XYZ file of C-alpha atoms in Angstrom:
415
model
C 22.372 -14.292 -0.226
C 25.457 -12.270 0.722
C 24.398 -10.631 3.754
C 26.711 -9.698 6.636
C 25.984 -11.559 10.077
C 24.262 -9.470 12.653
C 24.869 -9.519 16.469
C 21.820 -10.339 18.368
C 21.070 -9.652 22.014
C 19.544 -12.166 24.415
C 16.046 -11.985 22.977
C 17.310 -12.434 19.436
C 16.264 -9.102 18.344
C 18.288 -7.189 15.691
C 20.654 -4.804 17.345
C 22.673 -3.723 14.093
C 21.276 -1.858 11.247
C 24.115 -2.879 8.990
C 22.756 -6.363 8.655
C 19.294 -4.989 7.477
C 21.248 -2.598 5.227
C 22.767 -5.536 3.546
C 19.442 -7.232 3.093
C 18.212 -3.914 1.538
C 20.825 -3.981 -0.802
C 19.599 -7.151 -2.398
C 16.715 -5.076 -3.782
C 16.847 -2.567 -6.745
C 14.580 -0.112 -5.209
C 14.681 3.293 -6.537
C 16.542 5.806 -4.036
C 14.225 8.688 -5.217
C 11.442 7.473 -3.212
C 10.532 6.051 0.209
C 8.681 2.591 -0.373
C 6.177 2.089 2.289
C 3.562 0.450 0.360
C 5.485 -1.975 -1.969
C 5.587 -5.077 0.578
C 1.719 -5.458 0.764
C 1.097 -4.343 -3.089
C 3.585 -6.015 -5.429
C 7.244 -6.145 -4.063
C 10.409 -5.449 -5.290
C 12.445 -8.724 -6.245
C 15.748 -9.521 -4.403
C 19.049 -10.273 -6.093
C 18.956 -14.183 -5.862
C 15.381 -14.399 -7.291
C 16.253 -11.889 -10.040
C 19.303 -14.137 -10.756
C 17.082 -17.370 -10.865
C 14.428 -15.561 -13.179
C 17.199 -14.652 -15.572
C 18.952 -18.070 -15.447
C 15.793 -19.726 -16.648
C 14.698 -16.816 -19.025
C 18.119 -17.232 -20.925
C 17.850 -20.917 -21.124
C 14.245 -20.927 -22.335
C 15.355 -18.209 -25.033
C 18.292 -20.174 -26.199
C 16.407 -23.554 -26.450
C 12.831 -23.291 -25.163
C 11.502 -26.798 -26.273
C 14.355 -28.667 -24.776
C 14.834 -26.874 -21.613
C 11.106 -26.967 -20.965
C 10.808 -30.678 -21.559
C 14.103 -31.433 -19.584
C 13.375 -29.285 -16.399
C 9.752 -28.531 -15.816
C 8.553 -31.246 -13.805
C 11.722 -31.132 -11.628
C 11.789 -27.389 -11.429
C 8.151 -27.417 -10.273
C 8.646 -30.036 -7.709
C 11.634 -28.216 -6.325
C 9.289 -25.167 -5.679
C 6.755 -27.418 -3.908
C 9.753 -28.940 -1.883
C 10.726 -25.478 -0.971
C 7.382 -24.308 -0.143
C 6.563 -27.280 1.999
C 9.714 -26.756 3.909
C 8.937 -23.188 4.563
C 5.347 -23.877 5.906
C 6.338 -27.371 7.301
C 3.889 -29.135 5.252
C 4.010 -32.752 5.392
C 4.018 -33.599 1.576
C 5.039 -31.168 -1.282
C 2.493 -32.794 -3.431
C -0.200 -31.110 -1.344
C 0.930 -27.912 -2.665
C -0.634 -26.278 -5.760
C 1.217 -23.507 -7.474
C -0.883 -20.558 -8.813
C -0.267 -17.057 -10.120
C -1.817 -15.221 -7.219
C -4.136 -15.215 -4.252
C -7.028 -14.217 -6.306
C -6.320 -17.295 -8.554
C -6.050 -19.423 -5.626
C -9.254 -18.312 -4.061
C -11.102 -18.491 -7.352
C -9.780 -22.132 -8.155
C -10.966 -23.241 -4.807
C -14.231 -22.013 -4.452
C -14.941 -23.187 -7.954
C -13.681 -26.722 -7.203
C -15.197 -27.033 -3.737
C -17.976 -29.813 -3.583
C -20.559 -27.691 -1.965
C -24.313 -28.682 -2.290
C -27.628 -26.831 -2.197
C -28.888 -26.523 1.451
C -25.194 -26.013 2.401
C -23.658 -22.830 3.482
C -20.396 -20.621 3.059
C -19.494 -18.392 5.945
C -17.237 -15.436 5.678
C -17.000 -12.021 7.153
C -17.763 -8.407 6.124
C -13.830 -7.662 6.351
C -12.641 -9.928 3.662
C -11.177 -8.816 0.317
C -13.187 -8.312 -2.934
C -11.532 -11.458 -4.369
C -12.729 -13.591 -1.552
C -16.146 -12.268 -1.556
C -16.596 -12.621 -5.231
C -15.229 -16.194 -5.134
C -17.808 -17.086 -2.643
C -20.462 -15.301 -4.548
C -19.992 -17.083 -7.603
C -19.413 -20.432 -6.018
C -22.810 -19.997 -4.403
C -24.568 -18.883 -7.620
C -23.066 -21.900 -9.344
C -23.831 -24.639 -6.875
C -27.320 -23.455 -5.188
C -25.408 -23.012 -1.886
C -26.010 -20.016 0.284
C -23.603 -17.630 1.907
C -23.415 -15.223 4.826
C -21.165 -12.351 5.851
C -20.589 -11.976 9.584
C -18.972 -9.156 11.902
C -15.943 -10.684 13.678
C -15.966 -7.737 16.314
C -17.838 -4.811 17.664
C -15.245 -2.106 18.089
C -11.701 -2.519 16.643
C -10.433 -0.388 19.429
C -11.189 -3.242 22.159
C -11.024 -6.193 19.768
C -9.514 -9.432 21.239
C -8.847 -12.770 20.018
C -11.439 -14.205 22.128
C -14.231 -12.042 20.649
C -13.189 -12.971 17.177
C -13.183 -16.862 17.884
C -16.550 -16.399 19.644
C -18.025 -14.429 16.914
C -17.068 -17.297 14.209
C -18.168 -20.138 16.495
C -21.648 -18.455 17.407
C -22.439 -18.076 13.717
C -21.739 -21.658 12.600
C -24.921 -23.295 11.759
C -25.805 -26.906 11.040
C -25.602 -26.078 7.261
C -22.345 -24.464 7.377
C -19.971 -26.279 5.160
C -17.181 -23.714 4.498
C -15.634 -20.992 6.706
C -13.676 -18.593 4.609
C -11.566 -16.121 6.364
C -8.508 -13.677 6.076
C -5.431 -13.933 8.292
C -4.439 -10.278 8.125
C -7.255 -7.863 6.892
C -5.949 -5.454 4.061
C -8.481 -2.952 5.242
C -7.268 -2.482 8.726
C -4.242 -4.405 9.453
C -5.967 -6.577 11.764
C -4.768 -10.065 12.244
C -7.304 -12.743 13.353
C -6.445 -15.745 15.409
C -6.644 -18.362 12.670
C -5.020 -21.155 14.812
C -7.552 -20.719 17.674
C -10.511 -20.458 15.114
C -9.155 -23.615 13.233
C -9.000 -25.329 16.750
C -12.600 -24.464 17.579
C -13.824 -25.678 14.165
C -12.096 -29.032 14.600
C -13.978 -29.437 17.902
C -17.366 -28.818 15.943
C -16.350 -31.131 13.215
C -15.874 -34.138 15.788
C -19.650 -34.419 16.033
C -20.163 -34.035 12.287
C -20.216 -36.957 9.579
C -17.671 -36.772 6.904
C -20.014 -34.851 4.159
C -20.878 -32.420 6.564
C -17.436 -31.390 8.285
C -16.656 -27.664 8.068
C -13.794 -26.806 5.565
C -11.761 -23.944 7.072
C -10.295 -21.917 4.022
C -7.769 -19.119 4.901
C -6.550 -16.073 2.584
C -3.071 -15.799 4.306
C -1.380 -13.414 1.930
C -0.757 -10.623 4.476
C 0.797 -12.812 7.119
C 2.676 -15.234 4.750
C 6.218 -14.015 4.721
C 6.014 -12.129 8.082
C 4.593 -14.510 10.642
C 6.346 -17.682 11.820
C 3.068 -20.026 12.060
C 3.471 -23.319 10.089
C 0.724 -24.727 8.036
C 0.080 -27.463 10.755
C -0.026 -24.778 13.525
C -2.632 -22.763 11.676
C -5.206 -25.671 11.862
C -6.798 -24.824 8.537
C -7.748 -27.145 5.574
C -6.690 -24.632 2.747
C -4.163 -21.663 2.821
C -4.013 -19.475 -0.145
C -1.275 -17.032 -0.858
C 0.267 -14.966 -3.591
C 4.166 -15.019 -3.201
C 4.804 -11.533 -4.775
C 4.188 -9.524 -1.587
C 5.654 -10.169 1.747
C 7.657 -13.199 0.552
C 9.119 -10.823 -2.315
C 8.868 -13.870 -4.833
C 8.554 -13.495 -8.576
C 5.549 -11.622 -9.650
C 2.660 -13.662 -10.862
C 3.541 -16.609 -8.286
C 1.115 -17.912 -5.649
C 0.504 -21.097 -3.760
C -2.343 -23.266 -2.071
C -1.443 -25.562 0.659
C -3.851 -28.119 1.899
C -4.065 -31.335 3.841
C -4.433 -34.709 1.863
C -8.183 -35.002 3.172
C -9.004 -31.393 2.012
C -7.838 -31.994 -1.390
C -10.483 -34.708 -1.670
C -13.280 -32.173 -1.344
C -12.540 -30.485 -4.439
C -12.700 -31.304 -8.088
C -10.030 -30.040 -10.456
C -11.184 -27.321 -12.529
C -8.169 -26.616 -15.065
C -6.381 -29.561 -16.653
C -2.778 -29.950 -14.895
C 0.362 -30.663 -16.705
C 1.572 -33.300 -14.360
C 1.905 -37.196 -14.452
C -1.983 -37.277 -14.740
C -1.721 -35.735 -18.343
C 0.463 -38.816 -19.291
C -1.828 -41.244 -17.629
C -5.001 -39.912 -19.644
C -3.043 -39.677 -22.878
C -2.209 -43.371 -22.510
C -5.826 -44.196 -21.334
C -4.775 -45.304 -18.047
C -6.757 -44.784 -14.804
C -6.326 -41.164 -13.262
C -5.043 -41.120 -9.765
C -7.453 -42.310 -7.276
C -6.769 -39.134 -4.905
C -6.548 -35.542 -5.584
C -3.565 -33.456 -4.782
C -1.923 -30.151 -5.097
C -0.404 -31.316 -8.301
C -3.763 -32.160 -9.894
C -4.967 -28.658 -8.564
C -2.035 -26.789 -10.308
C -3.383 -25.046 -13.497
C -1.791 -26.337 -16.693
C -0.776 -24.437 -19.829
C 2.302 -22.401 -20.146
C 2.730 -19.686 -17.587
C 5.762 -17.444 -16.985
C 7.954 -20.266 -16.384
C 10.992 -18.524 -15.416
C 8.983 -16.556 -12.659
C 7.396 -19.903 -11.404
C 10.494 -21.772 -11.323
C 12.377 -19.010 -9.669
C 9.972 -19.130 -6.643
C 12.385 -21.775 -4.887
C 14.824 -19.087 -4.595
C 12.319 -16.664 -3.019
C 11.712 -19.336 -0.115
C 15.420 -19.837 0.209
C 16.186 -16.158 0.477
C 13.714 -15.887 3.240
C 14.886 -18.914 4.980
C 18.365 -17.399 4.900
C 17.303 -14.602 7.038
C 15.171 -16.704 9.052
C 11.412 -16.638 9.880
C 11.962 -15.399 13.536
C 14.283 -12.678 12.444
C 11.970 -11.552 9.830
C 9.036 -11.606 12.294
C 11.008 -9.315 14.680
C 12.126 -7.013 12.276
C 8.615 -6.386 10.766
C 7.021 -6.180 13.906
C 9.663 -3.870 15.358
C 9.089 -1.420 12.457
C 5.505 -1.563 12.455
C 5.361 -1.013 16.255
C 7.603 2.191 15.933
C 5.497 3.458 13.047
C 2.023 2.629 14.839
C 3.057 4.253 18.140
C 4.199 7.396 16.367
C 1.023 7.828 14.360
C -1.058 7.121 17.619
C 0.650 10.005 19.390
C -0.632 12.504 16.816
C -3.879 14.194 17.736
C -4.746 14.712 13.949
C -4.126 11.014 13.162
C -6.711 8.052 13.842
C -4.919 4.813 13.786
C -7.224 1.840 12.642
C -4.670 -0.905 13.180
C -4.189 -2.599 16.621
C -0.899 -1.714 18.374
C -0.477 -5.362 19.610
C 1.712 -7.825 17.791
C -0.453 -10.519 18.257
C -3.408 -8.640 16.537
C -1.431 -7.111 13.626
C 1.385 -7.848 11.186
C 2.711 -5.642 8.365
C -0.071 -3.349 7.570
C -0.976 -0.075 9.234
C -4.229 1.769 8.347
C -4.817 5.312 9.411
C -6.381 8.504 8.647
C -5.705 12.312 8.909
C -8.458 14.395 10.137
C -9.690 16.952 7.443
C -8.249 14.744 4.499
C -9.645 12.207 2.415
C -7.561 9.101 1.851
C -6.541 10.172 -1.802
C -5.470 13.247 -0.501
C -3.243 11.526 2.256
C -1.764 9.309 -0.430
C -1.275 12.169 -2.722
C 0.374 14.471 -0.107
C 2.746 11.747 0.902
C 3.565 10.882 -2.644
C 4.343 14.637 -3.167
C 7.126 14.198 -0.489
C 8.221 11.019 -2.424
C 6.885 8.788 0.152
C 4.859 5.953 -1.511
C 1.819 4.796 0.569
C -1.471 3.001 -0.597
C -5.235 3.217 -0.097
C -7.123 0.190 0.925
C -9.602 -0.927 -1.744
C -12.833 -0.924 0.143
C -15.768 1.310 0.517
C -14.427 2.877 3.658
C -10.688 3.460 2.462
C -7.812 4.086 4.782
C -4.234 5.127 3.775
C -1.705 2.493 4.524
C 1.865 2.165 5.500
C 3.370 -1.343 5.286
C 6.963 -1.385 6.695
C 8.874 -4.484 5.523
C 12.440 -5.867 5.493
C 13.140 -3.339 2.759
C 12.715 -0.474 5.111
C 14.690 1.294 7.841
C 13.867 3.056 11.189
C 15.023 6.154 9.513
C 12.414 5.952 6.851
C 9.778 5.411 9.305
C 10.916 8.596 11.231
C 10.735 10.569 7.984
C 7.387 9.186 7.109
C 6.241 10.151 10.642
C 7.517 13.576 10.386
C 5.676 14.246 7.081
C 2.513 12.790 8.564
C 3.090 15.100 11.429
C 2.976 18.049 9.132
C -0.087 17.188 7.200
C -2.889 19.263 9.049
């Protein structure tokens, strides 16, 4: 990626906007609109990723059979290696490649070996895709499920309260805890690592068949936060890659520990070495892995294979630099919204309790009215897809402080 080097102060915080301008120039965003919704919805793709997609597409169009047969396995493994490096996962083979967060959740909950009498625990704050995956898993297996409250009042929420709320609700029959890292409803970031540590302590007193499996929808922290997979202390981490990672559309990953993969049964046949072993009537691998959990069949191969360049693009910028930039822009935006008497901010101001989603409402206006009023001013926001819906700004590396100022000025005038 051809970006100009930035000067940094002693805190490694960005000091020159020309660096971020060069990052922004990697994206073909329309200049007619201010894009404050793309990063969390479906993102624009940076130049190195577009070029990789086009390279693979051209080769596939010219000779689809030979190019696929010669490159598919290695290209997929390069994607796994890039994902493992980015997340510091110990084994690339423990990464499954999917099309989205929703696919990853559906695959896992379908594949989990839960039994009648066991329970899946989740929260009221999780997304439709997570809730539906749990619902169908319980219906299919005879297991039960419960939704719990993670906090009493978002205004006064703390990491300690969230951890205590989860631990308090874990029962003897709880086999799976499924939570979301950053809530797309309010932008709240929950302390996944601390919850995982508490679950690990509970598991010390459980036999292997009843150990709690900790499953995390991580899509709205993935690409912003610096936490590695080992640091998150979860068994399964599921994410789409076409949001904050700015990867090709229709790409996602599931990362798991070697032990966790043994708690699932593959759902869709994979196109890996296992396929050749079965055809040759050899024994299947003794242990399951992310490769066996990667759905086979022909996908948008050029997009899947170009996912490697998305990881490399973000690594070129640097995870700490991305974290600082996104949180800087979000803090600026949240503080501006919070200072307006006619605006109610629903996202915590603190960095440790939020990431890149800012949820708010304007007194006297419905969420659709707010989103439309912003769009009338060429500012793209989104509405959260929940029964109680808020307008959302999602400042990312594609945005500038000047854009935040413009958006805040428009909100200020929406009385």
